[in-house]
Short mmCIF file of C-alpha atoms in Angstrom, two decimals:
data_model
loop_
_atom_site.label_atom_id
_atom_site.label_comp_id
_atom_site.label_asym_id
_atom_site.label_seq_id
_atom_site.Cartn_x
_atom_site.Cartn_y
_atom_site.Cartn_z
CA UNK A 1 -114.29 202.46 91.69
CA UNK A 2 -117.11 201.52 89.50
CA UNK A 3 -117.56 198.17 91.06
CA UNK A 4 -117.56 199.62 94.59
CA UNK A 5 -120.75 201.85 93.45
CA UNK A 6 -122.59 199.57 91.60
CA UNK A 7 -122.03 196.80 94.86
CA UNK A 8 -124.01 200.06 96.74
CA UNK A 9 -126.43 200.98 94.20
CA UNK A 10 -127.82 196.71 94.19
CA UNK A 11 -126.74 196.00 97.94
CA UNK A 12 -127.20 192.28 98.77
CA UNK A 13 -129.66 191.52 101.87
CA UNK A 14 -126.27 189.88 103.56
CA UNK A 15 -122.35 190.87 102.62
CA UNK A 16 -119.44 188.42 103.42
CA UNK A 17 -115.97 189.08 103.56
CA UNK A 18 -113.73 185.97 101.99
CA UNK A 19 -110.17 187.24 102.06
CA UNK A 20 -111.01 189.99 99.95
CA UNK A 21 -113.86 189.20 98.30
CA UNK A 22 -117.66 189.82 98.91
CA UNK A 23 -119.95 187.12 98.98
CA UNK A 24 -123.45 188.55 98.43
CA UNK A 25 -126.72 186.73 99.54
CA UNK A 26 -130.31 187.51 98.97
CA UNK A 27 -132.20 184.47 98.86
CA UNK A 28 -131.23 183.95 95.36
CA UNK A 29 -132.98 186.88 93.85
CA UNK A 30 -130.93 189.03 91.28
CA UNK A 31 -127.43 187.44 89.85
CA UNK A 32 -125.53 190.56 91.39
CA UNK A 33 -127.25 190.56 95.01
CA UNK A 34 -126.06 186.31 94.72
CA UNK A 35 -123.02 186.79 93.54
CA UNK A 36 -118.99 186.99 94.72
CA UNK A 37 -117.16 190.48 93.71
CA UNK A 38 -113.42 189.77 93.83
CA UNK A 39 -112.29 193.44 95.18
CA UNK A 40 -108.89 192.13 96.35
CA UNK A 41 -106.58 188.98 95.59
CA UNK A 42 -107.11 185.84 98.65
CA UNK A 43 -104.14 185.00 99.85
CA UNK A 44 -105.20 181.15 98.52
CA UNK A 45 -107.36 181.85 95.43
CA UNK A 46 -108.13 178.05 96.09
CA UNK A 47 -108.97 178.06 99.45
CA UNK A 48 -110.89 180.84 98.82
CA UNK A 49 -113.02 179.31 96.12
CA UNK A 50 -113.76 176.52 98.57
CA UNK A 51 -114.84 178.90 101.51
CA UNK A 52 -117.16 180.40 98.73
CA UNK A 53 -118.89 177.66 97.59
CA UNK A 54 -119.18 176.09 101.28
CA UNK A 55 -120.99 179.30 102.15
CA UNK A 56 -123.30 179.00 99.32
CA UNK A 57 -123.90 175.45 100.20
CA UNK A 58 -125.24 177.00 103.56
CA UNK A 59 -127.59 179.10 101.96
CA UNK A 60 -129.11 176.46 99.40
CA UNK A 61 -127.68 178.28 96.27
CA UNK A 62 -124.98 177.42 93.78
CA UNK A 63 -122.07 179.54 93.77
CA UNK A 64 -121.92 182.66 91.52
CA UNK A 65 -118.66 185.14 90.39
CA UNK A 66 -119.14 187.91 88.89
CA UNK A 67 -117.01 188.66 87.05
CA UNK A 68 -115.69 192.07 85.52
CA UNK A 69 -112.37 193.40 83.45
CA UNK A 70 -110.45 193.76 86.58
CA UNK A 71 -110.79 190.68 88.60
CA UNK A 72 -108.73 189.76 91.65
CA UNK A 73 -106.72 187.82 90.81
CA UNK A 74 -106.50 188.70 87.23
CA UNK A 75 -106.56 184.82 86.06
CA UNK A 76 -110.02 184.33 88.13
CA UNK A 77 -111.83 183.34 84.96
CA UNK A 78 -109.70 180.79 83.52
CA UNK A 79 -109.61 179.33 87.16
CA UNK A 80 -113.40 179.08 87.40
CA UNK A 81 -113.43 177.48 84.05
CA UNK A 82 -111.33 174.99 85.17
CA UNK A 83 -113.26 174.25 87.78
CA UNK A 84 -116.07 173.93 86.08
CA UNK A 85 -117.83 177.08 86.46
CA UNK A 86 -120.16 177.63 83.31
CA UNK A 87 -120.00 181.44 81.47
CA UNK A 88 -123.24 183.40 81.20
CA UNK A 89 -125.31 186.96 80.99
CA UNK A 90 -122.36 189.09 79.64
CA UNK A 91 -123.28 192.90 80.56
CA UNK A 92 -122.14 196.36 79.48
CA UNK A 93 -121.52 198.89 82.04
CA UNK A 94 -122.14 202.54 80.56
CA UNK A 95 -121.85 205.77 81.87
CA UNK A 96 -122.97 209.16 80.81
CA UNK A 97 -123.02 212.58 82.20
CA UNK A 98 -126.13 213.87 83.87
CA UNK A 99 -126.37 216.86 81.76
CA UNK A 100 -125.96 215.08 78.84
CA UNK A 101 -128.85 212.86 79.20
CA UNK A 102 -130.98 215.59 79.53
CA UNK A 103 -129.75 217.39 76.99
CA UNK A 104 -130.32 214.40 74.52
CA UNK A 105 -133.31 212.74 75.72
CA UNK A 106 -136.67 214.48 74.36
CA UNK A 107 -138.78 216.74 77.29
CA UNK A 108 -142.05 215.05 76.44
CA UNK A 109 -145.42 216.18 77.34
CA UNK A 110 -145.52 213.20 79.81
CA UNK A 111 -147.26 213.42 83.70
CA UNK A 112 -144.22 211.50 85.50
CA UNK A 113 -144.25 211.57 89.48
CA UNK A 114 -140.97 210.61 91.44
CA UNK A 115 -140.81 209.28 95.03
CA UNK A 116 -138.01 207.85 97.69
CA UNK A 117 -139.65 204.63 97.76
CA UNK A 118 -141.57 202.36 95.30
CA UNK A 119 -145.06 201.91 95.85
CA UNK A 120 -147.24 199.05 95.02
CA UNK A 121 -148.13 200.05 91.10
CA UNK A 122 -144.52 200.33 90.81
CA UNK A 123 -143.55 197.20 92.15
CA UNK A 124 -145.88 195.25 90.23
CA UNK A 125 -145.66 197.18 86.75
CA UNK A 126 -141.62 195.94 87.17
CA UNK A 127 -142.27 192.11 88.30
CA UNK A 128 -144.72 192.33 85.66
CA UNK A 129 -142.05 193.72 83.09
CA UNK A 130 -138.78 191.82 84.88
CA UNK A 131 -139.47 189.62 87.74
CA UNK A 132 -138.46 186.32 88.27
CA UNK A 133 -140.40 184.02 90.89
CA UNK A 134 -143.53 184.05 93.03
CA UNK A 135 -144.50 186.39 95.92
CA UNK A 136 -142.05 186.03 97.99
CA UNK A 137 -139.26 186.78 95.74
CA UNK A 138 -140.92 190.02 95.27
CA UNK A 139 -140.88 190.68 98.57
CA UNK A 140 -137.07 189.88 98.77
CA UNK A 141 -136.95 192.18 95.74
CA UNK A 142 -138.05 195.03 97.72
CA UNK A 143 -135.47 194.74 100.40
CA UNK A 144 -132.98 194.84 97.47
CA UNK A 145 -134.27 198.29 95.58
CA UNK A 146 -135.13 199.47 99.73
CA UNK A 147 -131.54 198.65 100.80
CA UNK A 148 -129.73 202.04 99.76
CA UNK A 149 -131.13 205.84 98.71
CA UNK A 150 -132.86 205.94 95.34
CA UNK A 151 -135.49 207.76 93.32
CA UNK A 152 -138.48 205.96 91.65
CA UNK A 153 -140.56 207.14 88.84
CA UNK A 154 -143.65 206.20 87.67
CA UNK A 155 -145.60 206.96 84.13
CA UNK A 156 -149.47 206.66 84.46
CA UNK A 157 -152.06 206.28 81.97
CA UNK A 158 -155.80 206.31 82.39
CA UNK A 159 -154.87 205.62 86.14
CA UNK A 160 -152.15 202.58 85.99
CA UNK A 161 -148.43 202.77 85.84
CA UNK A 162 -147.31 202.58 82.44
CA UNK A 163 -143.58 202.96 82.79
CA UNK A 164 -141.32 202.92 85.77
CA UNK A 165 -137.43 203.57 86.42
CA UNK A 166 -135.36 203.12 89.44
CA UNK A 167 -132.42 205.21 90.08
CA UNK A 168 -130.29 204.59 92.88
CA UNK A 169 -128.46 207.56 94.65
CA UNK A 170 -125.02 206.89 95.57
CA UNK A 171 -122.48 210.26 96.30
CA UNK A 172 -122.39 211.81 92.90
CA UNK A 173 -123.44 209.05 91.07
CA UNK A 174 -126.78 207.77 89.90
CA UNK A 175 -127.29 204.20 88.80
CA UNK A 176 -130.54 203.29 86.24
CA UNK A 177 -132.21 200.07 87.00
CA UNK A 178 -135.33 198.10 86.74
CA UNK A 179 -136.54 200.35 83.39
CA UNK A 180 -139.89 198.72 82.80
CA UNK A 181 -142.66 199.84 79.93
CA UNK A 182 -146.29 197.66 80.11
CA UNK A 183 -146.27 195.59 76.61
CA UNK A 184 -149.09 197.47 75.83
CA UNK A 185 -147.62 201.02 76.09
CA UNK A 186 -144.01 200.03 74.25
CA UNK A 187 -142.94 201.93 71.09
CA UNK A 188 -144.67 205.49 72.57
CA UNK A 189 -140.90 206.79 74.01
CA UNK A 190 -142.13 206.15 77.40
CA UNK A 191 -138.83 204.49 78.15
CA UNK A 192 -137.06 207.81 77.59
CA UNK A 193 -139.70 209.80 78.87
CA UNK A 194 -139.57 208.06 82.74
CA UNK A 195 -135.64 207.82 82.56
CA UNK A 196 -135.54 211.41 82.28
CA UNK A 197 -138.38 211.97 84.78
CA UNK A 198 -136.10 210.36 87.64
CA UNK A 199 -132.93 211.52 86.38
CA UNK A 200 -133.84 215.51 86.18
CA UNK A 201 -134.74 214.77 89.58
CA UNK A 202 -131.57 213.10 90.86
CA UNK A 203 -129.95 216.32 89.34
CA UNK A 204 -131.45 218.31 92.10
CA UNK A 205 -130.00 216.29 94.56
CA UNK A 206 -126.26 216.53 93.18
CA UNK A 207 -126.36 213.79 91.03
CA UNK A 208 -123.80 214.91 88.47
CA UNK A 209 -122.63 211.04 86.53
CA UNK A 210 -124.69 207.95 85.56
CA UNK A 211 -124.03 204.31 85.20
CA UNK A 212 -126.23 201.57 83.95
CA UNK A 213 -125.70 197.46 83.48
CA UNK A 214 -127.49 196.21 80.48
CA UNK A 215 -127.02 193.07 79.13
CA UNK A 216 -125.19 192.76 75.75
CA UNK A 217 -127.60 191.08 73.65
CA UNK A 218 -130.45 193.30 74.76
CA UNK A 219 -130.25 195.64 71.16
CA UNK A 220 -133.40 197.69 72.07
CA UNK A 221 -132.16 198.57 75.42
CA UNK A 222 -128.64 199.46 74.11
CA UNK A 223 -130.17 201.59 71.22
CA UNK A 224 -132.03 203.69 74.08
CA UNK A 225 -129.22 204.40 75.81
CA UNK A 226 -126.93 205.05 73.05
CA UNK A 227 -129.65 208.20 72.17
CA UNK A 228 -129.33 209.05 75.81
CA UNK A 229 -125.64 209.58 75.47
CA UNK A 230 -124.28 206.59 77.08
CA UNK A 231 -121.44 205.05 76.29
CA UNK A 232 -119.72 201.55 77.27
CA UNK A 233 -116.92 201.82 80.03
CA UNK A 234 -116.16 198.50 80.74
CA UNK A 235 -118.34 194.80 81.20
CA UNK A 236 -118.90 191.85 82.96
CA UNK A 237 -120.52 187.87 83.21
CA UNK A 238 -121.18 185.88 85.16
CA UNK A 239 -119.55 182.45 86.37
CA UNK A 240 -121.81 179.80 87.96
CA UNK A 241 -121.29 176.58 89.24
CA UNK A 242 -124.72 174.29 89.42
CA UNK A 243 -123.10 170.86 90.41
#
């Protein structure tokens, strides 16, 4: 179920059914909006392969699995590595209950406003923080975070965004990304302070469970959300094929 919400909370610019997979393109921005989720088992895992990687072809970009503990079929990864397909960015994927984040995470004396869409200070605090590429990836970016209901909240500071969070709205469920602090406002629990900002607010709307993807070497990030009262429900990497 988890993978179904998580495909909704990042949705790709373009979807395409392979036999039971998704093929996701967005101009190569983001692993997950570029990447195959194996929902269901091809009829011809090999054929299907193919069809994948002719489709990425198309597009200009090499062809990326994702892949988590319940892959169809369940032998996906040891076919990819056979094939070549090189292992990377291994993620957690954590859940926590709405009211428990709340409960745990401090009410600070922090101004935080929330919104339906991000504006420009957001945007750029979060390149700043996370992006990858020029301009125009940015702009492909905002199609991504734009692509489904979600909250954004930003932390200011003598009039600039010092913190944002992204949480994207999907039945019951909320799902934390793009949790960015400027380098010069880290180590002041701003972090905390904006996560609970936009997740108080999702509360209101019937948000009720969270998930998050962090990647397993990021210790800082981890620590955070351990305080928060996450905990780890499952993970996945990535398989990528750049010949």
């Amino acid at each position: 179920m988890l993978d179904e919400v998580m495909r909704r909370g990042w949705p790709a610019l373009v979807e395409k059914p392979v036999d039971g997979w998704v093929v996701r393109v967005s101009a190569g921005v983001t692993q997950r909006a570029n990447s195959v989720v194996a929902l269901a088992e091809p009829a011809d895992v090999d054929r299907a392969v193919a069809s994948v990687e002719r489709r990425y072809a198309a597009e200009g970009l090499p062809p990326v699995f994702q892949v988590g503990p319940t892959p169809r079929p369940a032998d996906l990864d040891e076919r990819l590595a056979a094939r070549g397909y090189a292992y990377g960015s291994p993620t957690l994927v954590q859940v926590a209950e709405t009211a428990t984040v709340l409960e745990r995470l401090p009410d600070r004396p922090v101004s935080a406003t929330v919104s339906g869409e991000p504006d420009e200070e957001w945007l750029d605090l979060w390149w700043l923080v996370d992006g990858r590429g020029d301009a125009s990836a940015l702009a492909v970016a905002r199609k991504i975070l734009t692509g489904g209901p979600a909250r954004y909240a930003t932390v200011r500071r003598d009039g600039r965004a010092v913190a944002v969070a992204r949480l994207a709205l999907v039945g019951e469920w909320g799902g934390l990304y793009c949790l960015a602090v400027h380098p010069d406002a880290r180590r002041q629990g701003l972090a905390g302070a904006v996560t609970r900002a936009v997740v108080a607010d999702a509360a209101t709307e019937g948000v009720g469970r969270l998930w998050l993807q962090v990647v397993a070497a990021n210790a800082a990030a981890r620590a955070l959300y351990a305080q928060a009262g996450f905990t780890t429900q499952g993970s996945y990497h990535y398989r990528t094929r750049n010949n």
